[in-house]
Coordinates of C-alpha atoms in Angstrom, one line a residue:
X1 CA -47.5 -74.2 43.0
X2 CA -44.1 -73.6 45.0
X3 CA -43.0 -69.5 46.0
X4 CA -39.4 -70.8 45.3
X5 CA -37.6 -73.5 43.6
X6 CA -37.5 -75.9 46.7
X7 CA -33.6 -76.7 47.8
X8 CA -32.0 -78.7 44.6
X9 CA -30.6 -81.7 46.0
X10 CA -26.7 -81.9 44.8
X11 CA -24.8 -84.4 42.3
X12 CA -24.4 -87.6 40.2
X13 CA -27.6 -88.6 42.3
X14 CA -29.6 -85.8 41.3
X15 CA -28.7 -86.2 37.7
X16 CA -29.0 -89.9 38.1
X17 CA -33.0 -89.1 39.1
X18 CA -33.6 -86.4 36.4
X19 CA -32.2 -88.9 34.2
X20 CA -34.7 -91.8 35.6
X21 CA -37.9 -90.1 34.7
X22 CA -36.8 -89.0 31.1
X23 CA -36.3 -92.7 30.8
X24 CA -40.0 -93.3 31.9
X25 CA -41.7 -90.4 29.8
X26 CA -39.5 -92.7 27.0
X27 CA -37.3 -89.6 25.9
X28 CA -33.6 -91.9 26.9
X29 CA -33.4 -95.3 27.0
X30 CA -31.4 -97.1 29.6
X31 CA -28.1 -97.4 27.4
X32 CA -28.2 -93.7 26.9
X33 CA -29.3 -92.7 29.9
X34 CA -25.7 -94.3 31.0
X35 CA -23.9 -93.0 28.6
X36 CA -24.5 -89.4 29.6
X37 CA -24.1 -89.5 33.2
X38 CA -20.5 -90.9 32.1
X39 CA -20.0 -87.7 30.1
X40 CA -21.3 -85.9 32.7
X41 CA -19.0 -86.7 35.2
X42 CA -16.0 -86.1 33.5
X43 CA -17.6 -83.0 32.5
X44 CA -19.5 -81.4 35.2
X45 CA -22.3 -79.9 33.1
X46 CA -25.8 -81.3 33.7
X47 CA -27.6 -84.0 32.8
X48 CA -30.2 -82.2 30.4
X49 CA -28.0 -80.3 29.4
X50 CA -25.8 -83.3 27.5
X51 CA -28.6 -84.9 26.7
X52 CA -29.7 -82.0 24.4
X53 CA -26.6 -81.4 22.7
X54 CA -26.0 -85.1 21.8
X55 CA -29.4 -84.8 20.3
X56 CA -31.0 -87.4 22.6
X57 CA -33.4 -85.4 24.6
X58 CA -36.0 -82.1 23.9
X59 CA -35.3 -78.9 25.4
X60 CA -38.8 -79.5 26.6
X61 CA -38.5 -83.0 27.7
X62 CA -35.8 -82.1 29.7
X63 CA -37.8 -78.9 31.2
X64 CA -41.0 -81.0 32.5
X65 CA -38.6 -83.8 33.6
X66 CA -37.4 -81.5 35.8
X67 CA -40.4 -79.4 36.9
X68 CA -41.9 -83.3 37.7
X69 CA -38.0 -83.7 40.2
X70 CA -38.8 -80.0 41.6
X71 CA -42.8 -80.8 42.2
X72 CA -43.1 -77.5 40.1
X73 CA -45.6 -76.6 36.9
X74 CA -44.7 -76.9 34.2
X75 CA -45.2 -74.1 31.3
X76 CA -45.5 -75.3 27.7
X77 CA -45.2 -72.9 24.3
X78 CA -45.4 -70.8 23.4
X79 CA -45.1 -68.8 26.7
X80 CA -47.9 -65.7 26.5
X81 CA -46.4 -63.4 29.1
X82 CA -48.4 -60.1 30.2
X83 CA -47.5 -56.4 29.3
X84 CA -48.0 -55.6 33.0
X85 CA -45.3 -58.0 33.9
X86 CA -43.2 -57.7 31.4
X87 CA -42.1 -53.9 32.9
X88 CA -40.8 -55.3 36.1
X89 CA -37.9 -57.2 34.6
X90 CA -35.7 -55.4 33.1
X91 CA -35.5 -57.2 29.1
X92 CA -31.7 -58.0 29.8
X93 CA -31.7 -59.4 32.9
X94 CA -34.6 -61.8 31.2
X95 CA -32.0 -62.3 28.7
X96 CA -28.8 -62.6 30.3
X97 CA -30.9 -65.7 33.0
X98 CA -33.3 -67.1 30.1
X99 CA -36.6 -65.4 32.6
X100 CA -39.9 -64.2 31.9
X101 CA -41.9 -63.2 33.6
X102 CA -45.0 -63.8 32.7
X103 CA -48.6 -63.3 35.4
X104 CA -48.3 -60.0 38.0
X105 CA -51.3 -60.6 40.4
X106 CA -51.2 -58.1 43.3
X107 CA -48.2 -58.3 45.5
X108 CA -46.9 -62.0 43.2
X109 CA -44.7 -61.9 40.2
X110 CA -45.1 -65.3 38.4
X111 CA -41.9 -66.0 36.1
X112 CA -41.1 -68.9 33.9
X113 CA -37.2 -70.2 34.6
X114 CA -35.1 -72.3 32.0
X115 CA -32.5 -73.1 35.6
X116 CA -35.4 -73.2 38.1
X117 CA -32.3 -73.8 40.3
X118 CA -30.9 -70.6 40.6
X119 CA -32.0 -69.1 43.7
X120 CA -29.8 -66.1 43.3
X121 CA -31.9 -65.1 40.3
X122 CA -35.2 -65.3 42.4
X123 CA -33.5 -63.5 44.7
X124 CA -33.2 -60.1 42.4
X125 CA -36.3 -60.8 40.7
X126 CA -37.6 -60.1 43.9
X127 CA -35.7 -57.0 44.7
X128 CA -36.2 -56.0 41.8
X129 CA -39.8 -56.5 41.2
X130 CA -40.8 -55.4 44.8
X131 CA -42.9 -58.5 44.8
X132 CA -43.3 -61.8 46.1
X133 CA -41.7 -64.2 42.7
X134 CA -43.3 -67.6 42.1
X135 CA -41.5 -70.2 39.2
X136 CA -42.6 -72.0 37.1
X137 CA -40.2 -74.4 34.6
X138 CA -39.7 -73.6 31.0
X139 CA -37.8 -74.7 27.8
X140 CA -35.2 -72.5 26.9
X141 CA -36.2 -72.5 23.5
X142 CA -39.7 -70.9 24.9
X143 CA -37.8 -68.6 27.0
X144 CA -36.2 -67.1 24.5
X145 CA -39.1 -67.0 21.8
X146 CA -40.8 -65.2 24.8
X147 CA -38.5 -63.1 25.3
X148 CA -37.7 -61.4 21.7
X149 CA -41.3 -61.1 21.3
X150 CA -42.5 -59.3 24.1
X151 CA -39.4 -57.0 24.5
X152 CA -40.2 -56.3 20.7
X153 CA -42.9 -55.0 21.9
X154 CA -41.4 -52.4 23.4
X155 CA -38.9 -50.9 20.6
X156 CA -42.8 -51.1 19.0
X157 CA -44.2 -48.7 21.5
X158 CA -41.7 -46.1 21.4
X159 CA -41.2 -45.2 17.8
X160 CA -44.7 -44.4 17.6
X161 CA -44.2 -41.8 19.9
X162 CA -41.0 -40.2 18.0
X163 CA -41.5 -37.4 15.4
X164 CA -43.1 -39.0 12.1
X165 CA -41.8 -35.3 9.9
X166 CA -38.8 -33.6 10.5
X167 CA -40.4 -31.1 13.1
X168 CA -38.1 -27.8 11.9
X169 CA -38.7 -25.9 13.9
X170 CA -37.5 -27.9 16.8
X171 CA -34.8 -26.3 18.6
X172 CA -31.6 -28.4 17.7
X173 CA -30.5 -31.2 20.9
X174 CA -34.3 -30.4 22.7
X175 CA -34.2 -33.6 24.1
X176 CA -30.6 -34.8 23.5
X177 CA -29.9 -34.4 27.1
X178 CA -33.2 -35.0 28.7
X179 CA -33.8 -37.5 31.1
X180 CA -34.3 -41.8 30.5
X181 CA -38.5 -41.2 30.2
X182 CA -37.6 -40.1 27.0
X183 CA -38.8 -41.8 23.9
X184 CA -35.4 -41.2 22.8
X185 CA -33.7 -41.4 24.9
X186 CA -34.8 -45.4 25.9
X187 CA -35.1 -46.9 22.1
X188 CA -31.4 -45.2 21.5
X189 CA -31.1 -47.6 24.8
X190 CA -32.6 -50.5 23.8
X191 CA -31.6 -50.4 20.7
X192 CA -27.7 -50.7 21.9
X193 CA -28.7 -53.7 24.4
X194 CA -30.3 -55.6 21.5
X195 CA -27.4 -55.7 19.2
X196 CA -25.4 -56.5 22.2
X197 CA -27.6 -59.2 23.9
X198 CA -27.4 -60.3 20.1
X199 CA -23.5 -60.6 19.9
X200 CA -23.8 -57.7 17.0
X201 CA -20.1 -56.5 16.9
X202 CA -21.7 -53.1 14.7
X203 CA -24.7 -51.2 14.9
X204 CA -26.0 -49.6 11.2
X205 CA -28.3 -46.9 11.3
X206 CA -29.0 -45.6 8.0
X207 CA -31.4 -43.2 6.3
X208 CA -34.1 -44.6 2.7
X209 CA -36.2 -42.9 1.2
X210 CA -39.3 -44.2 3.7
X211 CA -37.9 -45.2 7.0
X212 CA -34.8 -45.0 8.9
X213 CA -32.8 -48.4 8.9
X214 CA -31.8 -50.0 11.4
X215 CA -29.2 -53.3 10.7
X216 CA -27.3 -54.7 13.5
X217 CA -24.1 -57.5 12.3
X218 CA -24.2 -60.5 13.5
X219 CA -21.4 -62.9 13.0
X220 CA -20.1 -60.9 10.4
X221 CA -23.7 -60.7 8.5
X222 CA -25.5 -58.0 8.1
X223 CA -29.6 -57.9 9.2
X224 CA -32.6 -55.9 9.3
X225 CA -33.8 -55.5 13.3
X226 CA -36.4 -52.6 12.4
X227 CA -37.9 -49.5 10.6
X228 CA -38.2 -46.5 12.4
X229 CA -40.1 -43.1 10.8
X230 CA -37.9 -40.7 8.5
X231 CA -38.2 -37.6 10.9
X232 CA -36.6 -39.4 13.6
X233 CA -33.3 -39.4 12.0
X234 CA -32.0 -36.3 12.8
X235 CA -32.8 -36.7 16.5
X236 CA -31.7 -40.1 16.5
X237 CA -28.2 -39.3 15.3
X238 CA -27.5 -36.0 17.3
X239 CA -28.6 -38.1 20.3
X240 CA -25.8 -40.7 19.5
X241 CA -23.2 -37.7 18.8
X242 CA -23.9 -36.3 22.4
X243 CA -23.5 -40.1 24.1
X244 CA -20.1 -40.2 21.5
X245 CA -18.8 -36.8 22.5
X246 CA -19.5 -35.4 18.8
X247 CA -20.8 -32.3 17.2
X248 CA -24.3 -31.8 16.7
X249 CA -24.3 -28.7 15.0
X250 CA -21.5 -30.4 12.7
X251 CA -23.0 -32.4 9.7
X252 CA -20.9 -32.1 6.4
X253 CA -18.5 -33.7 7.3
X254 CA -17.1 -37.3 9.4
X255 CA -16.2 -37.5 12.8
X256 CA -15.6 -40.0 15.4
X257 CA -16.4 -40.8 18.7
X258 CA -16.7 -43.1 21.3
X259 CA -18.5 -44.1 24.9
X260 CA -18.7 -46.6 27.5
X261 CA -22.4 -49.2 27.7
X262 CA -23.1 -50.8 30.5
X263 CA -24.9 -54.3 29.6
X264 CA -25.4 -56.3 32.8
X265 CA -22.5 -57.4 34.2
X266 CA -20.6 -55.8 31.1
X267 CA -18.9 -52.4 30.3
X268 CA -19.3 -52.1 26.8
X269 CA -16.5 -49.7 24.8
X270 CA -19.0 -48.1 21.4
X271 CA -16.8 -46.0 18.9
X272 CA -19.0 -44.6 16.1
X273 CA -18.8 -42.7 13.2
X274 CA -20.9 -40.4 11.3
X275 CA -20.9 -39.8 7.3
X276 CA -22.8 -37.3 5.6
X277 CA -24.5 -39.1 2.7
X278 CA -27.1 -38.1 -0.2
X279 CA -30.2 -37.8 2.6
X280 CA -28.4 -36.7 5.8
X281 CA -26.2 -38.4 7.7
X282 CA -25.5 -42.4 8.0
X283 CA -23.6 -43.6 11.7
X284 CA -22.2 -46.9 12.3
X285 CA -21.5 -47.8 15.9
X286 CA -18.6 -50.4 16.7
X287 CA -19.8 -52.1 19.8
X288 CA -16.2 -53.8 21.6
X289 CA -16.5 -55.8 24.9
X290 CA -12.3 -55.5 26.4
X291 CA -12.6 -58.3 28.6
X292 CA -14.0 -61.1 25.8
X293 CA -10.0 -61.3 24.6
X294 CA -9.1 -65.3 23.9
X295 CA -6.7 -66.3 26.7
X296 CA -4.5 -68.4 23.9
X297 CA -4.3 -69.3 20.3
X298 CA -6.2 -72.7 21.5
X299 CA -10.1 -71.1 21.2
X300 CA -9.6 -69.6 18.2
X301 CA -9.6 -72.1 15.4
X302 CA -6.5 -73.3 14.5
X303 CA -6.0 -76.7 13.0
X304 CA -3.4 -78.8 15.0
X305 CA -0.3 -78.3 12.6
X306 CA -1.2 -74.3 11.9
X307 CA -1.5 -73.6 16.1
X308 CA 1.9 -75.9 16.3
X309 CA 3.7 -73.7 13.2
X310 CA 2.2 -70.2 14.7
X311 CA 3.4 -71.7 18.5
X312 CA 6.9 -72.1 17.7
X313 CA 7.0 -68.9 15.8
X314 CA 5.9 -67.1 18.9
X315 CA 8.2 -69.3 21.2
X316 CA 11.8 -68.0 19.0
X317 CA 10.8 -65.1 20.7
X318 CA 12.2 -62.6 18.2
X319 CA 10.8 -61.2 14.4
X320 CA 8.1 -60.1 13.0
X321 CA 5.0 -62.0 13.2
X322 CA 1.9 -60.5 10.5
X323 CA -1.6 -61.5 11.0
X324 CA -3.0 -60.7 7.7
X325 CA -6.5 -60.5 6.2
X326 CA -9.1 -57.9 5.3
X327 CA -10.8 -55.9 7.8
X328 CA -13.2 -57.6 10.3
X329 CA -11.5 -61.4 9.5
X330 CA -10.1 -61.5 13.6
X331 CA -6.5 -60.8 13.3
X332 CA -6.5 -58.6 16.6
X333 CA -8.1 -61.3 18.1
X334 CA -5.0 -63.4 16.6
X335 CA -2.7 -60.8 18.3
X336 CA -3.9 -61.0 21.7
X337 CA -3.8 -64.6 21.2
X338 CA -0.7 -64.8 20.3
X339 CA -0.1 -62.5 23.6
X340 CA -1.7 -65.0 25.7
X341 CA 0.9 -67.7 25.2
X342 CA 3.8 -65.5 26.0
X343 CA 5.0 -65.5 29.7
X344 CA 3.9 -61.4 30.8
X345 CA 5.2 -62.2 34.3
X346 CA 8.4 -63.3 33.1
X347 CA 8.3 -60.1 29.8
X348 CA 8.2 -56.8 29.3
X349 CA 5.2 -56.5 26.9
X350 CA 4.1 -53.4 25.5
X351 CA 0.8 -52.7 23.2
X352 CA 0.7 -49.8 20.5
X353 CA -3.3 -49.7 19.4
X354 CA -6.4 -47.3 18.2
X355 CA -8.2 -48.2 19.6
X356 CA -7.9 -50.4 22.6
X357 CA -10.2 -53.6 21.8
X358 CA -9.5 -55.6 25.0
X359 CA -7.8 -55.6 28.3
X360 CA -5.0 -57.9 28.8
X361 CA -3.8 -58.2 32.7
X362 CA 0.3 -58.1 32.9
X363 CA 0.5 -55.7 29.4
X364 CA 1.3 -52.6 29.2
X365 CA -1.4 -50.8 26.7
X366 CA -0.9 -47.8 24.9
X367 CA -3.9 -45.6 23.2
X368 CA -2.4 -44.0 20.0
X369 CA -3.2 -40.4 18.9
X370 CA -2.6 -38.5 16.4
X371 CA -3.9 -35.4 17.1
X372 CA -1.3 -35.7 19.8
X373 CA 1.5 -36.4 17.9
X374 CA 1.4 -40.2 19.2
X375 CA 1.5 -41.6 16.1
X376 CA 2.1 -45.5 15.4
X377 CA 5.8 -44.5 14.5
X378 CA 6.1 -41.8 17.9
X379 CA 5.1 -44.5 20.0
X380 CA 6.4 -47.6 18.6
X381 CA 10.1 -45.8 18.8
X382 CA 9.5 -44.6 22.1
X383 CA 8.7 -47.9 23.3
X384 CA 11.9 -49.3 22.2
X385 CA 13.1 -47.4 25.0
X386 CA 11.4 -49.1 27.3
X387 CA 13.6 -52.5 27.5
X388 CA 11.0 -54.5 26.0
X389 CA 10.3 -57.7 24.8
X390 CA 7.4 -57.9 23.3
X391 CA 5.5 -55.4 21.6
X392 CA 2.0 -55.5 19.3
X393 CA 1.4 -52.4 17.5
X394 CA -2.2 -52.3 16.4
X395 CA -1.4 -52.0 12.2
X396 CA 1.7 -51.3 9.9
X397 CA 0.1 -48.4 8.0
X398 CA 2.8 -47.4 7.0
X399 CA 6.6 -47.1 5.3
X400 CA 7.9 -45.9 8.6
X401 CA 6.4 -48.4 11.1
X402 CA 7.4 -50.7 9.1
X403 CA 11.2 -50.4 9.0
X404 CA 10.9 -49.5 12.8
X405 CA 9.3 -52.3 13.6
X406 CA 11.6 -54.5 11.4
X407 CA 14.5 -53.2 12.9
X408 CA 13.8 -54.2 15.8
X409 CA 12.9 -57.9 15.3
X410 CA 16.0 -57.5 13.9
X411 CA 17.5 -56.0 16.9
X412 CA 16.3 -58.9 19.1
X413 CA 12.8 -58.0 20.5
X414 CA 9.3 -60.2 19.0
X415 CA 6.4 -57.5 17.2
X416 CA 3.4 -58.3 16.6
X417 CA 1.5 -56.5 14.3
X418 CA -1.6 -57.1 11.3
X419 CA -1.4 -55.8 7.5
X420 CA -4.1 -55.9 5.3
X421 CA -3.6 -58.6 2.6
X422 CA -5.3 -61.1 1.4
X423 CA -3.6 -64.2 1.9
X424 CA 0.1 -64.6 3.5
X425 CA 1.9 -64.3 0.5
X426 CA 0.4 -61.5 -0.3
X427 CA 1.8 -60.0 3.1
X428 CA 5.5 -60.1 2.0
X429 CA 5.1 -58.1 -1.4
X430 CA 2.9 -55.6 1.0
X431 CA 6.1 -54.7 2.9
X432 CA 8.0 -54.2 -0.1
X433 CA 5.0 -51.9 -2.2
X434 CA 5.3 -49.3 1.6
X435 CA 9.4 -49.1 0.9
X436 CA 10.3 -51.5 3.2
X437 CA 13.7 -52.6 1.9
X438 CA 14.2 -56.1 1.2
X439 CA 17.3 -57.2 3.2
X440 CA 15.4 -56.0 6.2
X441 CA 11.8 -58.4 5.0
X442 CA 14.2 -60.9 4.9
X443 CA 16.2 -60.7 8.0
X444 CA 13.0 -59.5 10.7
X445 CA 10.3 -61.1 9.7
X446 CA 9.5 -64.6 11.1
X447 CA 5.7 -65.7 9.3
X448 CA 2.5 -64.4 8.3
X449 CA -1.2 -66.2 9.7
X450 CA -3.5 -65.3 6.7
X451 CA -7.1 -65.9 8.2
X452 CA -10.7 -65.2 7.4
X453 CA -13.6 -65.7 10.3
X454 CA -16.3 -67.8 9.0
X455 CA -19.8 -68.3 11.0
X456 CA -19.6 -72.1 12.9
X457 CA -22.8 -74.3 12.6
X458 CA -25.0 -73.9 16.0
X459 CA -25.3 -77.0 17.9
X460 CA -28.4 -76.7 19.0
X461 CA -30.3 -77.0 15.4
X462 CA -26.6 -78.8 13.6
X463 CA -27.8 -75.7 11.0
X464 CA -31.2 -76.4 10.2
X465 CA -31.9 -72.7 9.1
X466 CA -35.5 -71.5 10.2
X467 CA -35.9 -74.6 13.1
X468 CA -34.7 -72.8 16.3
X469 CA -34.7 -69.6 18.1
X470 CA -30.9 -69.7 19.7
X471 CA -29.2 -69.2 16.0
X472 CA -29.4 -66.9 12.8
X473 CA -29.8 -69.3 9.3
X474 CA -29.0 -72.5 11.1
X475 CA -25.0 -70.9 12.3
X476 CA -24.1 -69.9 15.3
X477 CA -20.5 -67.8 16.5
X478 CA -17.6 -67.5 14.3
X479 CA -14.0 -69.8 14.2
X480 CA -10.9 -69.0 12.2
X481 CA -9.2 -70.4 8.3
X482 CA -6.1 -70.1 8.8
X483 CA -2.6 -70.1 6.3
X484 CA 0.0 -70.3 8.2
X485 CA 3.2 -68.8 6.6
X486 CA 6.6 -69.5 8.1
X487 CA 10.2 -67.3 6.7
X488 CA 12.3 -69.9 5.4
X489 CA 15.8 -69.8 3.9
X490 CA 15.0 -70.5 0.6
X491 CA 11.8 -67.9 1.5
X492 CA 14.3 -65.4 2.2
X493 CA 16.8 -66.1 -0.5
X494 CA 13.7 -65.2 -2.8
X495 CA 13.0 -62.2 -1.1
X496 CA 16.2 -60.7 -1.4
X497 CA 16.3 -61.4 -4.9
X498 CA 13.0 -60.1 -5.4
X499 CA 11.1 -62.9 -6.3
X500 CA 7.1 -61.9 -6.7
X501 CA 4.1 -63.2 -4.6
X502 CA 3.5 -66.2 -6.8
X503 CA 6.8 -67.5 -6.8
X504 CA 7.0 -67.2 -3.0
X505 CA 3.1 -69.1 -2.5
X506 CA 5.1 -71.6 -4.5
X507 CA 8.5 -71.4 -2.1
X508 CA 6.2 -71.7 0.4
X509 CA 4.0 -74.5 -0.3
X510 CA 6.4 -76.2 -0.9
X511 CA 8.0 -75.5 2.7
X512 CA 4.6 -76.9 3.6
X513 CA 2.1 -74.0 3.9
X514 CA -1.6 -75.1 3.9
X515 CA -3.7 -72.3 2.0
X516 CA -7.2 -71.3 3.4
X517 CA -9.0 -73.3 1.3
X518 CA -7.6 -76.3 2.9
X519 CA -7.9 -75.2 6.7
X520 CA -11.5 -74.9 5.8
X521 CA -11.8 -77.9 3.9
X522 CA -11.1 -79.6 7.0
X523 CA -13.1 -78.0 9.2
X524 CA -16.3 -78.9 6.9
X525 CA -15.4 -82.2 7.2
X526 CA -15.6 -82.1 10.9
X527 CA -19.1 -80.5 11.1
X528 CA -17.5 -76.6 13.0
X529 CA -19.2 -75.3 9.2
X530 CA -21.0 -76.0 6.2
X531 CA -19.5 -76.3 2.3
X532 CA -22.1 -72.4 1.6
X533 CA -20.5 -70.8 4.5
X534 CA -17.0 -71.0 2.7
X535 CA -18.1 -70.3 -0.4
X536 CA -19.2 -67.2 1.1
X537 CA -15.9 -66.3 2.6
X538 CA -13.4 -67.9 0.5
X539 CA -14.4 -66.1 -2.6
X540 CA -10.8 -65.7 -5.0
X541 CA -9.6 -62.6 -5.6
X542 CA -9.0 -60.9 -9.3
X543 CA -5.2 -61.6 -10.6
X544 CA -4.4 -64.4 -8.1
X545 CA -4.4 -67.2 -9.9
X546 CA -1.6 -68.9 -12.0
X547 CA -1.1 -69.9 -14.9
X548 CA -0.6 -73.6 -16.3
X549 CA 2.1 -75.6 -17.5
X550 CA 0.2 -76.8 -20.0
X551 CA -2.5 -74.6 -21.1
X552 CA -2.7 -71.4 -20.1
X553 CA -5.2 -71.4 -18.3
X554 CA -6.0 -70.3 -14.4
X555 CA -4.9 -72.2 -11.4
X556 CA -6.1 -71.4 -8.4
X557 CA -3.1 -70.4 -5.6
X558 CA -4.9 -73.2 -3.5
X559 CA -5.5 -76.0 -6.1
X560 CA -3.7 -79.0 -6.7
X561 CA -4.1 -78.5 -10.6
X562 CA -6.2 -77.4 -13.1
X563 CA -9.7 -77.0 -13.2
X564 CA -9.8 -77.1 -17.0
X565 CA -7.1 -79.2 -18.3
X566 CA -7.1 -82.0 -14.9
X567 CA -2.9 -81.5 -15.2
X568 CA -1.3 -81.7 -11.1
X569 CA 0.2 -78.4 -10.3
X570 CA 1.9 -80.2 -7.2
X571 CA 2.0 -83.3 -5.4
X572 CA 0.2 -83.9 -2.3
X573 CA 0.8 -87.0 -0.2
X574 CA -2.7 -88.6 1.3
X575 CA -2.2 -86.5 4.7
X576 CA -2.1 -83.4 3.1
X577 CA 1.0 -82.7 2.9
X578 CA 2.0 -80.8 -0.4
X579 CA 5.5 -82.4 -1.1
X580 CA 8.4 -81.4 -3.4
X581 CA 9.6 -83.6 -6.2
X582 CA 13.5 -84.4 -5.1
X583 CA 11.6 -86.0 -1.9
X584 CA 11.5 -89.6 -1.2
X585 CA 9.0 -89.8 1.5
X586 CA 6.4 -87.5 3.2
X587 CA 8.0 -85.7 5.9
X588 CA 4.4 -85.9 8.5
X589 CA 3.4 -89.2 7.5
X590 CA 6.7 -91.2 5.4
X591 CA 4.3 -92.0 3.3
X592 CA 6.6 -93.3 -0.1
X593 CA 5.9 -90.3 -3.0
X594 CA 6.1 -91.5 -5.9
X595 CA 7.9 -90.4 -9.2
X596 CA 6.6 -87.4 -11.2
X597 CA 5.6 -88.3 -14.6
X598 CA 8.0 -87.3 -17.3
X599 CA 5.3 -85.4 -19.3
X600 CA 2.2 -83.6 -18.2
X601 CA -1.3 -84.9 -18.9
X602 CA -5.0 -85.0 -17.9
X603 CA -5.1 -86.7 -14.7
X604 CA -7.6 -87.1 -11.4
X605 CA -6.3 -85.7 -8.6
X606 CA -7.1 -87.3 -5.2
X607 CA -5.7 -87.3 -1.7
X608 CA -4.5 -90.5 -1.8
X609 CA -3.3 -91.1 -5.4
X610 CA -0.3 -89.6 -5.4
X611 CA 1.3 -91.4 -1.6
X612 CA 2.1 -95.3 -1.0
X613 CA 0.5 -97.2 2.1
X614 CA 2.9 -96.4 4.8
X615 CA 6.0 -98.7 5.2

């Protein structure tokens, strides 16, 4: 058994050798190998990863062939690491590098690696453990399962050392500032590290009648990760308060704070919020990676049409562009993606945020601090004296901020911000309800991007829940579902004369706006997400249904017709574009638009029915 992997053979020849080994083992056919080699020559990705992602080979088969190619030992699942070996390698390193320490004998350490050609990882392991490292090869999924099982035992061990009953005589904060050897301190750090590794956006700590429940929000869904003894809640919350710079003696009013947390090579920002509840206090920790912001709008999941419409608004370099949606719908990512479309070397870009979520080069980022008098309106007025080209306001919360933003837009600035509404048309109404004059809204607003986040189907298991070690319930990661409203002249006129949300929706649809449901159906048809996930996220809001002109029952605002009587409310071309009655041809695909029947009547609406074949 080799102590370190041999020097890798580079280039296409090495990939072909691995491919031929897979063919000899019956994992690939010669035709599949040639196709994968062609993909590999274009993408530069490793042949084994392409074979697995294409579904033509299993991870274990690729790992076995790689071990044979390099002359190393292959370890099949399940992997059973010794506890002594596990303690020699930090969990964060093991998960990040996809390695699992298996055995520690004398001055040697045997580790299983998914990528035995990573010689830098081997050097790091030898330095951290102080031992000679022997490498074996295992499948990535088997290593991930072993890491999860081996290091989860550490949580169990630390939990056993926590108090099962409340010790009221213990001084407040007795162990809160102790060294990292304290079980409580190690447990908090471990919970944070696990949440970061799982890609969690939030960590919840809450008291139940029998224990302290710890939950993580991953891809928008809360899931339980562990339970702690009920007596540990008071010290656990106090420890987090100390880390966040909060007052541990205050338990009867909400508090906010924050701290930074080092995880591997990343420095994460953690925002802490505590809330008095029936049995004590609940803490929620929001985990933010300031270096993970999107580079441009193309990373967010826009359809080609929606992406072009949004980019056109940004290229106009004037007006207010809003991202609309509930909390956690990805609005901030959309704003930073929009700023990624701007030439920041030639523009003065300033952001007003609370808090600063992502770091972006070439942007002047301002942290709003109401306690110091730096509110959104005050900061926005100050920024307007700084010769800005583009201003990003984290959120429009009140009339004053909205009015200043609209006035700035009318005077030639591009203002990006967010608003909490259910859809794009409701965003216009919300501004008016805040008290912003209609003439400012119609003159300053250029568009609204309404959005939600849906989970994407795991590429490793293709959505087969329960059989994949890399995902949760068949999903991994999220993408956006969007609705882009562009303020046209008819829309501006409707806003100025006091039109309601239903009329605004109709006008916007006539101008080419599609619903979030349409965008979601496109993503379902492309295999990006599932119909069940779309149904979970895109619930119809009460009061949004429009009355059917024939039967009077409610029609969803994104529906082409009445679900009760079958009457077609809107005409749709085969390409999906909503067309007006006066149009003879669809402006997108130039298909002929048939005349609308004189009298309403039940009919089945199909995408191809409303358009004749292309000319």
